[in-house]
XYZ file of C-alpha atoms in Angstrom:
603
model
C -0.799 12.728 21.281
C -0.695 9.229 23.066
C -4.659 9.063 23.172
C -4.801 10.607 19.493
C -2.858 7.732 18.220
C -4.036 5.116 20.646
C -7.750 6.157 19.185
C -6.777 5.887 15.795
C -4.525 2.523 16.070
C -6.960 0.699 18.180
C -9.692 0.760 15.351
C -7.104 -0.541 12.751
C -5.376 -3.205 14.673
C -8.555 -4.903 15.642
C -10.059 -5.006 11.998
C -6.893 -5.953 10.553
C -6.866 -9.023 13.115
C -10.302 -9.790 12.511
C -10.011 -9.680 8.585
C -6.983 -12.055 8.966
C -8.464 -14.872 10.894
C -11.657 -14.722 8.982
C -9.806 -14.707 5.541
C -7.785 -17.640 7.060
C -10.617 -19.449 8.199
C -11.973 -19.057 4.898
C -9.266 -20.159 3.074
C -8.688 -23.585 5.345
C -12.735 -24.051 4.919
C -12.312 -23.779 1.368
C -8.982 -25.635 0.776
C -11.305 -28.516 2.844
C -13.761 -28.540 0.341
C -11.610 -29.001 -2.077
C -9.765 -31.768 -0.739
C -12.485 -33.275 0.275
C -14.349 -33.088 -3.320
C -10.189 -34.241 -4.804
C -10.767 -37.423 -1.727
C -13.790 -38.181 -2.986
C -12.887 -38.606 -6.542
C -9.762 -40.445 -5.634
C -12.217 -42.430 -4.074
C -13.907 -43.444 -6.961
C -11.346 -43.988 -8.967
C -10.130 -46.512 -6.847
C -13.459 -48.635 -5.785
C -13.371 -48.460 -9.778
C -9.927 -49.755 -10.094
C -10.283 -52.672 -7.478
C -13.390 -53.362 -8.870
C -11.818 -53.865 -12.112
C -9.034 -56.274 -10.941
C -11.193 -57.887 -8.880
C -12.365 -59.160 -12.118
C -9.544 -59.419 -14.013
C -8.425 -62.105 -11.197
C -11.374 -63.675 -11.032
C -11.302 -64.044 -14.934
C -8.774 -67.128 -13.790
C -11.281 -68.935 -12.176
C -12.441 -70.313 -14.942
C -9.465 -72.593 -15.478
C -9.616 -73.674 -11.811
C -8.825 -77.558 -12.968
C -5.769 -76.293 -14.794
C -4.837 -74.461 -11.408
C -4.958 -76.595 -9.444
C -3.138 -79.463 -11.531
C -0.289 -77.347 -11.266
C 0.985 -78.989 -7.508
C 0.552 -82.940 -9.327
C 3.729 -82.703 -11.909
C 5.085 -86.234 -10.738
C 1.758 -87.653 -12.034
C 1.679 -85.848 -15.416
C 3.686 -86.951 -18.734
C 6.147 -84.775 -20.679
C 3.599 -83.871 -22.905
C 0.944 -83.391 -20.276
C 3.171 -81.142 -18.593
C 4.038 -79.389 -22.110
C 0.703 -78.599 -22.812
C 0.249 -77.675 -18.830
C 2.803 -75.045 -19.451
C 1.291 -73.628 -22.875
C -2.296 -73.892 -20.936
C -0.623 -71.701 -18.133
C 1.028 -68.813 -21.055
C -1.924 -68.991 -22.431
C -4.316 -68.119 -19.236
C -1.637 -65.400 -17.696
C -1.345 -63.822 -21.563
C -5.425 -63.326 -21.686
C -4.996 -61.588 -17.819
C -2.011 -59.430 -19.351
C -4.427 -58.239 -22.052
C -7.187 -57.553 -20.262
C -5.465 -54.045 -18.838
C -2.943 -52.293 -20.639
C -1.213 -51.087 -17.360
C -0.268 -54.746 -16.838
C 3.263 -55.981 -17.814
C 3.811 -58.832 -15.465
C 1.672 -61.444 -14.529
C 3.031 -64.662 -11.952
C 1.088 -67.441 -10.820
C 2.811 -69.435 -8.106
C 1.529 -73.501 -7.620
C 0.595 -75.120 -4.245
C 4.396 -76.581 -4.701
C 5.894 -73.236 -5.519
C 6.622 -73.411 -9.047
C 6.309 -70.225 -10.746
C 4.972 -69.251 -14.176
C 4.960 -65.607 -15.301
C 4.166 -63.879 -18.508
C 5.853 -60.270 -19.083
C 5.597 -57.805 -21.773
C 9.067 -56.521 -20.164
C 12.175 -57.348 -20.955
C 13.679 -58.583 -17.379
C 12.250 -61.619 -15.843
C 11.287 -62.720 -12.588
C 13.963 -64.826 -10.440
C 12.125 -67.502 -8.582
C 14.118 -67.781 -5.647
C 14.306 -64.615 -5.145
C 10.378 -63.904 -5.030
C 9.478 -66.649 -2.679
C 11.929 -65.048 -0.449
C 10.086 -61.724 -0.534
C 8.613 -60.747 3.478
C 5.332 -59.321 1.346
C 5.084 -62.888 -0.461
C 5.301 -65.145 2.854
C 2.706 -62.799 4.429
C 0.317 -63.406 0.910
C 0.412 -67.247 1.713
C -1.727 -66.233 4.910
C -3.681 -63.633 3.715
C -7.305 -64.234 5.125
C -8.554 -61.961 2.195
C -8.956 -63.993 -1.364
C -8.003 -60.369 -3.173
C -5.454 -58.411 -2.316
C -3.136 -55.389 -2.554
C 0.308 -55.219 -1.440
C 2.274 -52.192 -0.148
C 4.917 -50.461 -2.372
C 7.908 -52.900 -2.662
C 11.037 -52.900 -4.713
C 11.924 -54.724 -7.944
C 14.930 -56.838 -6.691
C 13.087 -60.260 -7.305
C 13.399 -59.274 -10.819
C 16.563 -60.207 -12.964
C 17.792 -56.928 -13.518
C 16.677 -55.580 -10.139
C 15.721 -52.425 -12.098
C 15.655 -49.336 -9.667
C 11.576 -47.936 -8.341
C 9.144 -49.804 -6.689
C 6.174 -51.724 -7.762
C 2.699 -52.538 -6.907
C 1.531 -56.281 -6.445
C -2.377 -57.039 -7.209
C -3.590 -60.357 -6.621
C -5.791 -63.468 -5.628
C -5.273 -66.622 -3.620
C -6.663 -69.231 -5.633
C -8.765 -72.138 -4.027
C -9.865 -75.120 -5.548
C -13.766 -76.227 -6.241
C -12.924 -77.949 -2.916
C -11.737 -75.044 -1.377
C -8.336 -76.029 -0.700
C -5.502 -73.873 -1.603
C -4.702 -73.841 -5.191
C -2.048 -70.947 -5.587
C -1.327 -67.164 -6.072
C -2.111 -64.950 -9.224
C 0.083 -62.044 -8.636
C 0.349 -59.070 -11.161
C 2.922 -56.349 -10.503
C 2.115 -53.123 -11.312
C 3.722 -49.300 -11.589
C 2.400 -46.826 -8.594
C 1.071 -44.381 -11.498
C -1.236 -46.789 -12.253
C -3.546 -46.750 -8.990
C -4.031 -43.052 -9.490
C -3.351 -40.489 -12.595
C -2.854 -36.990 -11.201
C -4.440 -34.723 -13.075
C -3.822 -30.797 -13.996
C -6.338 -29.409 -10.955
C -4.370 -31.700 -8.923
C -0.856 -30.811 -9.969
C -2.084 -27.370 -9.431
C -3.560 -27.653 -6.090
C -0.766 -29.311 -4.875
C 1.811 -26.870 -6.174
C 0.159 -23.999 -4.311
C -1.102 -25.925 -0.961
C 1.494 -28.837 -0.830
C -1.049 -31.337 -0.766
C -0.184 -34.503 -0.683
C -2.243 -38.108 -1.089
C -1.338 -41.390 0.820
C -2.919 -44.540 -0.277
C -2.323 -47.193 1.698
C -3.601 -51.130 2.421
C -5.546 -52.590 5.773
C -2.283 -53.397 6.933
C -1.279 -49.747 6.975
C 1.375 -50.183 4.050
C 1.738 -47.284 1.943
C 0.324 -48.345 -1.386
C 0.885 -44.807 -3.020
C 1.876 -41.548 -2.807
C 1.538 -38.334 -4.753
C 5.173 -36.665 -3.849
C 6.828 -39.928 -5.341
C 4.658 -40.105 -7.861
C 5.302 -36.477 -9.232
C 8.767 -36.520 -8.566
C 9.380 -34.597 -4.747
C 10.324 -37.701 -3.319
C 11.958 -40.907 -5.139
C 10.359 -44.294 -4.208
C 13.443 -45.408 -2.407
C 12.513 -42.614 0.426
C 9.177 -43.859 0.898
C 10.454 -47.438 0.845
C 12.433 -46.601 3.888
C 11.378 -47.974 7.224
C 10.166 -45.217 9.195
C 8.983 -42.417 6.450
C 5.527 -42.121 8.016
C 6.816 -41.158 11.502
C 9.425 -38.930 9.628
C 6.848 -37.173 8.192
C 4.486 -36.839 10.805
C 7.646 -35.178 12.365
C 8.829 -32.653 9.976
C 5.165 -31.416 9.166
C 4.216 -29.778 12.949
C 0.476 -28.794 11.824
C -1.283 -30.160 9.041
C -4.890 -30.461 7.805
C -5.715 -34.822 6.793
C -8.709 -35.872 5.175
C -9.441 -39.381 4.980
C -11.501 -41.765 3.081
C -11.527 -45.843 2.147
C -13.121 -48.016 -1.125
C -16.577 -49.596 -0.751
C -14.574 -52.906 0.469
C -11.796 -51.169 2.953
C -9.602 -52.624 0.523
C -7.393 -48.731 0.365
C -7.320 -45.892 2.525
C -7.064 -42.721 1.500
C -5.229 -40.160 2.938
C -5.032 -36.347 2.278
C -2.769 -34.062 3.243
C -2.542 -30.327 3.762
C 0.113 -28.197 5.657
C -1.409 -25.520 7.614
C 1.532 -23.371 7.092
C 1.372 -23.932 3.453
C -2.129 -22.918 3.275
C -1.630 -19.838 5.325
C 1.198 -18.625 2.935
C -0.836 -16.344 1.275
C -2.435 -15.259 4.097
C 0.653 -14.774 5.798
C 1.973 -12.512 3.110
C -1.346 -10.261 3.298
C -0.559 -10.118 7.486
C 2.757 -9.037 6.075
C 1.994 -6.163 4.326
C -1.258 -5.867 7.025
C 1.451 -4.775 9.177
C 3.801 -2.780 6.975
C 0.498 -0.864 6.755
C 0.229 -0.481 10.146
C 3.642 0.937 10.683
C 3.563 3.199 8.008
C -0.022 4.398 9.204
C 1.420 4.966 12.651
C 4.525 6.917 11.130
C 1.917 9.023 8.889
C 0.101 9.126 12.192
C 2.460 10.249 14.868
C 4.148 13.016 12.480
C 0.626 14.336 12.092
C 0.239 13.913 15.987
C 3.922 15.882 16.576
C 2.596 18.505 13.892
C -1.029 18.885 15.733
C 0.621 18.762 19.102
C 3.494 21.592 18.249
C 0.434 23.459 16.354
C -1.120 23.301 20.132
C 1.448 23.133 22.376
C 3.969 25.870 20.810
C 1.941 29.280 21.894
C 0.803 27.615 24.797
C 4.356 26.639 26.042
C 5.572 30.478 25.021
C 2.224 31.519 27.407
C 3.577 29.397 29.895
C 7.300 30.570 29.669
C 6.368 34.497 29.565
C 4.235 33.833 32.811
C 7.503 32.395 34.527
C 9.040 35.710 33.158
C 6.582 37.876 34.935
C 6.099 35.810 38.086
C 10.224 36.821 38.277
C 9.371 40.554 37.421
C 9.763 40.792 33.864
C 6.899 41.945 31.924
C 7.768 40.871 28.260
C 4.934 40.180 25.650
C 5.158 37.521 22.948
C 6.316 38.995 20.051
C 5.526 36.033 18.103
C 3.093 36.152 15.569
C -0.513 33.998 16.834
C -2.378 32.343 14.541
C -6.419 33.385 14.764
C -7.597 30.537 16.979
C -8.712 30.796 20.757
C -5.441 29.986 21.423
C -3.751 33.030 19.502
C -6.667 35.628 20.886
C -5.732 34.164 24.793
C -2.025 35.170 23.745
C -3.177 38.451 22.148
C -4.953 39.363 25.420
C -2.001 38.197 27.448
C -0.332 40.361 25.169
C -2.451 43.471 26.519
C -2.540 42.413 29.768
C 0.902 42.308 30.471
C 1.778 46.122 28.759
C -0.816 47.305 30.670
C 0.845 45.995 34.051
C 4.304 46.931 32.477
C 2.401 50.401 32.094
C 1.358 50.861 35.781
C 3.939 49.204 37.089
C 6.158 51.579 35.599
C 4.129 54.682 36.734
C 3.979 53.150 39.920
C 8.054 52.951 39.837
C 8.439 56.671 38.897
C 6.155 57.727 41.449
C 7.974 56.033 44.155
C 10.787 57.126 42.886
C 10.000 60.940 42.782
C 8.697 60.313 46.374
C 11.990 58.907 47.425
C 13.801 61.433 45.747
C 11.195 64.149 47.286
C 11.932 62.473 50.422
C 16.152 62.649 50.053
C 16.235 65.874 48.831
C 14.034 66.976 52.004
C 16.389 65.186 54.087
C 19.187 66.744 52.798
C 17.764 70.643 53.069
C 17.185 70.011 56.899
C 20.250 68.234 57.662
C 18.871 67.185 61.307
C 17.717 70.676 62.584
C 18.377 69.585 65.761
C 22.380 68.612 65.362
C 22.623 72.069 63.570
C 21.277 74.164 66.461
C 23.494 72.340 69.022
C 26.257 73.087 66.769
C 25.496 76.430 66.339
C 25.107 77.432 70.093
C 28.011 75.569 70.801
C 29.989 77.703 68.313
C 28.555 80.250 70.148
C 29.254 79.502 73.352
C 32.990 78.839 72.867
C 32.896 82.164 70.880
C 31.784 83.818 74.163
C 33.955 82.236 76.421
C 37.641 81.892 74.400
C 37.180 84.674 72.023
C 39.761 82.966 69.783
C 39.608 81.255 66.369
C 38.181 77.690 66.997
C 34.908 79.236 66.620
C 36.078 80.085 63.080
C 37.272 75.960 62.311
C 33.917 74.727 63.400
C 32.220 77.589 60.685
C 34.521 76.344 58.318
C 33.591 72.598 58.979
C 29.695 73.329 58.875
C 30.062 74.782 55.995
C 32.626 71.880 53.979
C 29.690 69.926 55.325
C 27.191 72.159 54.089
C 29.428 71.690 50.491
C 28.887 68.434 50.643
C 25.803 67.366 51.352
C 23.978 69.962 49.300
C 26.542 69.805 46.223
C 25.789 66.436 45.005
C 22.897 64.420 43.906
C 24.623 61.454 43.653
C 25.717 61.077 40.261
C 29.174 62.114 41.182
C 29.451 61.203 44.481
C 31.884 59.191 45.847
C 33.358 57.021 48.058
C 35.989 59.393 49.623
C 33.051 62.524 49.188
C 31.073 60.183 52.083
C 33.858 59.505 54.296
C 34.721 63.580 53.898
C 31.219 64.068 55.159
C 31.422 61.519 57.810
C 35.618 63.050 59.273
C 33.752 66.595 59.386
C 30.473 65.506 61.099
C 32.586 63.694 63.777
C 34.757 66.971 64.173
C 31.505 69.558 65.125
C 29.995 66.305 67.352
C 33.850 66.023 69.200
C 33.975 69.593 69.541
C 30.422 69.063 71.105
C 31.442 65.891 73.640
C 34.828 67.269 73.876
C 36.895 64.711 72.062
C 34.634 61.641 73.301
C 34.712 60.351 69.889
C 37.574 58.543 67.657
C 36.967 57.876 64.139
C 39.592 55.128 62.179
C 39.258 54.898 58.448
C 40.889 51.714 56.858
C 40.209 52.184 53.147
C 42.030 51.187 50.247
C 43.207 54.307 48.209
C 42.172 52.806 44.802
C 38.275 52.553 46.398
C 37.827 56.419 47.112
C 36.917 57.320 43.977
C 34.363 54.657 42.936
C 30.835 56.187 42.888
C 28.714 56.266 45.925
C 25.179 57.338 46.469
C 24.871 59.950 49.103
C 24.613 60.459 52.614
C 25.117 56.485 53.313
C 27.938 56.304 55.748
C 27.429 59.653 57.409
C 23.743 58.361 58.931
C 25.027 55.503 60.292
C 28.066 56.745 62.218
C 25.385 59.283 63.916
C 23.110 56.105 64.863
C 26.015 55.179 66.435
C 26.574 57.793 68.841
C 22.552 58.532 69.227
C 22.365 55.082 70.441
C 25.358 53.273 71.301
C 27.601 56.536 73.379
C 27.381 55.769 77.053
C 28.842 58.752 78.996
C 31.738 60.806 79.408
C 33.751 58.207 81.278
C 35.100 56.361 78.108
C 36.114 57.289 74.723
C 33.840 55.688 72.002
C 35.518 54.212 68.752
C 34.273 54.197 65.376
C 35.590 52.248 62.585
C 35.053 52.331 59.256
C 36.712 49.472 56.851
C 36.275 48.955 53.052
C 37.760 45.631 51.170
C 37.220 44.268 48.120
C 35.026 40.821 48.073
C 35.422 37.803 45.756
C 33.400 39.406 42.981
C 35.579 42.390 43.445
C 32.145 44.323 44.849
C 32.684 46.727 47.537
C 31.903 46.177 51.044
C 32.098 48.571 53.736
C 31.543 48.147 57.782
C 31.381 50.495 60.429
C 31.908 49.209 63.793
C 31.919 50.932 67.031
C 32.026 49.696 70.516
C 29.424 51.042 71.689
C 26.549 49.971 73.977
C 25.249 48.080 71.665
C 21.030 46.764 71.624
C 19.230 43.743 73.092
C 18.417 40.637 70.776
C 14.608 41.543 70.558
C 15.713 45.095 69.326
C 18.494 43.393 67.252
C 15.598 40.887 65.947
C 12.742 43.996 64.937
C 15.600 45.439 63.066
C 16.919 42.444 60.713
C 13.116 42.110 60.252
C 12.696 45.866 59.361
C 15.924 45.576 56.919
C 15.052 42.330 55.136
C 11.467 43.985 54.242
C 13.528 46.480 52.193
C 13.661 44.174 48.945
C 9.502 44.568 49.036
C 9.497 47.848 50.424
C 11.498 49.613 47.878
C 8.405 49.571 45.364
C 5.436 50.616 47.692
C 4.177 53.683 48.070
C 3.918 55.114 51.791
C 4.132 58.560 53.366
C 7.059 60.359 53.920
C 8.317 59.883 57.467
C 9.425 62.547 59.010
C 13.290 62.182 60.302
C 13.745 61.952 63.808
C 16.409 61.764 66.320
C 18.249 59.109 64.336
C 18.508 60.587 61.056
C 18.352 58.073 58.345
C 17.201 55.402 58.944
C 18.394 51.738 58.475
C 16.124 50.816 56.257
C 15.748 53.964 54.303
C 19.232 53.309 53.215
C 18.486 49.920 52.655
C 16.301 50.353 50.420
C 18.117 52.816 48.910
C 20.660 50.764 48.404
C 17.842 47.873 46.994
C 16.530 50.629 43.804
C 20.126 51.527 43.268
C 22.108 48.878 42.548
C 19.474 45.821 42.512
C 18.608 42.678 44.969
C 21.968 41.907 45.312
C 23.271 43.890 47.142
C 22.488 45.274 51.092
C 22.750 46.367 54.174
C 22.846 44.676 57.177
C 23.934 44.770 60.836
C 26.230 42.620 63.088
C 25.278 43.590 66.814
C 26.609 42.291 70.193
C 24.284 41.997 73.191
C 26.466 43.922 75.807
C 29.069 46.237 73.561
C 29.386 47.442 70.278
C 27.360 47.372 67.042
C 28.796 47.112 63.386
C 27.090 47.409 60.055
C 27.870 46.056 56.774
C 27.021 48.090 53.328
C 27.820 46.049 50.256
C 27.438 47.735 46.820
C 28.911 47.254 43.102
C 31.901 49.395 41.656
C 30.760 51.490 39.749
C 34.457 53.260 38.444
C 34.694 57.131 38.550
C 36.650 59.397 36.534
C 39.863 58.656 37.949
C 41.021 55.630 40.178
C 38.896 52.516 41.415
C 40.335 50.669 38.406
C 43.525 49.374 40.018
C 42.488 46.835 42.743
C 45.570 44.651 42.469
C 47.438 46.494 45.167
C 45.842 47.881 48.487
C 46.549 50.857 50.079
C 45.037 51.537 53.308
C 44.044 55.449 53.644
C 44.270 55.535 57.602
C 42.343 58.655 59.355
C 42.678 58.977 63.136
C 40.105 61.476 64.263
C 40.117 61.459 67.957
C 41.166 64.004 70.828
């Protein structure tokens, strides 16, 4: 599912990205050619506006006499100086007409006397001019026209609020000594109109235009001019690095007049002009999370599609590695992977199939085998018992012969009387008492048998011929002479799952570790013995065997449960049976209380 979505993400990512930048690019490449077409015109508007006032100033030339008779008052009469001062209106009222943008027009004498001529209503204070930083720097100005920065209007009367624009010419004499200053003050708006493309432009981009004078004094700007910033922000010392500042990436045209009177400045923030762009990354990547979403539910619903029969394959192999053949019942859809799990399907009925043939048979064997068992009860044991009785008939003529009859035959009762389904606990140890009676008549009392058993036990189920087999192992093997009594024990207690285990210990001669070893070996094989299929071995000597009622015990009850033996090297053997109660019709439902059931069989 990872690769499925990494494949299809991949793809979109990388055209989203490249669509981005190259919109973007195309966006700053065309907001450039726009500002620089808007820089050029600006540029032409203002080589034709100082053109223009480079005329109007000049226009004054023509009275340069008057001019510069201005400084020699002390020589002049009243009248002179009258008509001097009408002369003067008169000159300074032609420049005011000459533009209608001008409403104030000063010209200052070699001696500082000013004349003015305004169409407004406040005046200008004299004092107050001459002390002006931007005046005292005119008086040096190398440049015969000039244009001041932006300056405020408090050498006026009023000292009206804004700031003003001062366009000019040092006057020289024929001589070409200084003669004065023609100084007209005008409004910012008047360098530059703004027009609707403009407004526009600037609305969408925030772009911005700077005009400013060789001596880097801001001569106008667009934001005051439209209203964004008030005149008394750009008057402030340090705007320019304040700006520079607050705008961290930013796209700056430039551009100057004809004379390098005016520089022009144009501004663009980047971020500004990558709004839009922005907003289309935006939803670029809402597109792309909702595309993954769409994409990784289809990927979950492909990948259960896949992964759901497979996993069920996968879990009903685990089943039948353990043992249990169980199909998927599940209904398969008709791909290759629902045909493997119909064949699987198949497969494992058909081992259920043999396997459980294979059970039955083994079964029937075993059961073949048992029931054989039980019809020849150990030929041998039977003839020794029977010449004994015999014998002791012969030589006591009394009525002993008639017990050990009467034994054989309870034993007899017993072993060929049940098939299991009803046989019990205290059925075996009945068995066992009267097989150790005939074998102590035998050895003459060499034998005694202890049973420790509690009485609620005896009548949980059993199978057959279990105990009975052992005990005789015990004497076949482990009964040394006549010189010392051998002692059998047989114990039953309840575990901590309330299961029943029962050991039968005698003291015997007991068996060498290597024999000890083969026979663990023999028993633990019992668990994957119990299904094979082998030849019936014929009983010998010992009966039962160890494993036979191991793995008895194995098809019976299950894995669980066992039997096992406990043997010491020099004396005495004991074995441990542990099976599940399994209540009869009466008793082995109290197990609260224990009762011991003691039998002492000996001579």
């Amino acid at each position: 599912m990872a690769g499925y979505l990494l494949a299809c993400l991949l793809p979109l990512l990388c055209v989203s990205a490249i669509i981005f930048h190259q919109s973007a690019a195309s966006l700053e490449n065309s907001s450039q050619e726009f500002a620089a077409l808007y820089t050029s015109q600006i540029k032409t508007s203002l080589n034709d506006f100082v053109k223009e006032y480079d005329k109007v100033t000049k226009s004054v030339l023509v009275d340069n006499k008057l001019i510069y008779s201005l400084g020699d008052k002390q020589s002049l009469s009243m009248n002179e100086l009258v008509n001097q001062s009408v002369a003067v209106q008169s000159m300074l009222m032609r420049v005011t007409l000459l533009k209608s943008e001008i409403s104030t027009v000063m010209l200052v004498s070699r001696d500082d006397s000013v004349y003015q001529y305004t169409t407004a209503t406040s005046r200008v204070n004299r004092e107050a001019l001459l002390s002006q930083e931007w005046y005292k720097q005119l008086r040096n100005s190398a440049e015969p026209f000039f244009i001041t920065g932006l300056h405020d209007r408090s050498y006026y009367e009023d000292k009206g609020s804004g700031a003003v624009v001062t366009v000019g010419r040092v006057l020289y004499s024929s001589g070409g000594a200084y003669a004065g200053l023609l100084l007209i003050d005008l409004d910012p708006f008047a360098l530059l109109q703004l027009d609707h493309e403009f407004v526009l432009a600037r609305d969408k981009y925030g772009m911005s235009v700077i005009i400013s004078n060789r001596q880097g004094e801001i001569v106008y700007h667009s934001g005051a001019a439209s209203g964004q910033l008030s005149w008394k922000q750009v008057l402030e010392p340090g705007f320019e690095d304040f700006k520079n500042n607050g705008v961290e990436d930013r796209i700056i045209l430039s551009g100057s007049t004809d004379h390098g009177n005016l520089l022009i400045k144009t501004e663009i923030p980047r971020a500004k002009l990558l709004q839009k762009i922005n907003q289309i990354k935006g939803m670029t990547v809402i597109v792309i999370l909702l595309s993954s979403l769409i994409l990784t539910l289809i990927s979950f619903g492909l990948s259960f599609t896949i992964t759901r029969p497979i996993k069920a394959l996968r879990r009903s192999m685990k089943q039948a590695e353990a043992g249990q053949y169980v199909p998927i019942e599940k209904e398969q859809a008709g791909d290759e992977i629902g045909s493997l799990v119909h064949s699987y399907n198949n497969m494992i009925l058909t081992i259920r199939s043999l396997i459980k043939d294979v059970y039955i048979a083994e079964i029937k064997q075993r059961q073949a085998k048992f029931i054989a068992l039980q019809n020849q009860i150990n030929p041998h044991m039977l003839y020794n018992t029977l010449e004994s009785i015999r014998m002791r008939a012969l030589v006591n003529d009394d009525e002993e012969a008639a017990d050990m009859i009467a034994i054989l035959a309870s034993m007899f009762r017993l072993a060929l009387g049940k098939e299991g389904s009803h046989h019990s606990v205290k059925h075996e140890l009945e068995y066992t008492a009267n097989y150790l009676q005939l074998q102590n008549i035998r050895f003459d009392n060499m034998f005694q048998l202890n049973i420790r058993v509690p009485e609620e036990m005896l009548n949980c189920h059993i199978i057959p011929l279990v105990i009975q087999p052992i005990v005789e192992n015990s004497i076949n093997h482990g009964f040394l002479d006549y010189s010392r009594q051998m002692h059998i024990d047989i114990e039953g207690v309840w575990t901590e799952e309330w299961d029943i285990l029962i050991r039968i210990t005698d003291d015997g001669s007991g068996m060498s570790l290597h024999k000890q070893a083969q026979l663990l070996t023999s028993l633990e094989n019992a668990q994957s013995d119990k299904y094979k299929l082998g030849e019936i071995d014929e009983p010998g000597s010992q009966g039962l065997g160890l494993k036979n009622i191991a793995e008895r015990i194995k098809l019976q009850y299950g894995d669980r449960y066992y039997l096992t033996i406990r043997s010491g090297v020099d004396r005495g053997t004991m074995v441990e049976i542990l099976i599940p109660k399994i209540q009869g019709d009466v008793g082995c439902e109290n197990r609260n209380e224990v009762l011991w059931d003691e039998i002492d069989l000996g001579g």
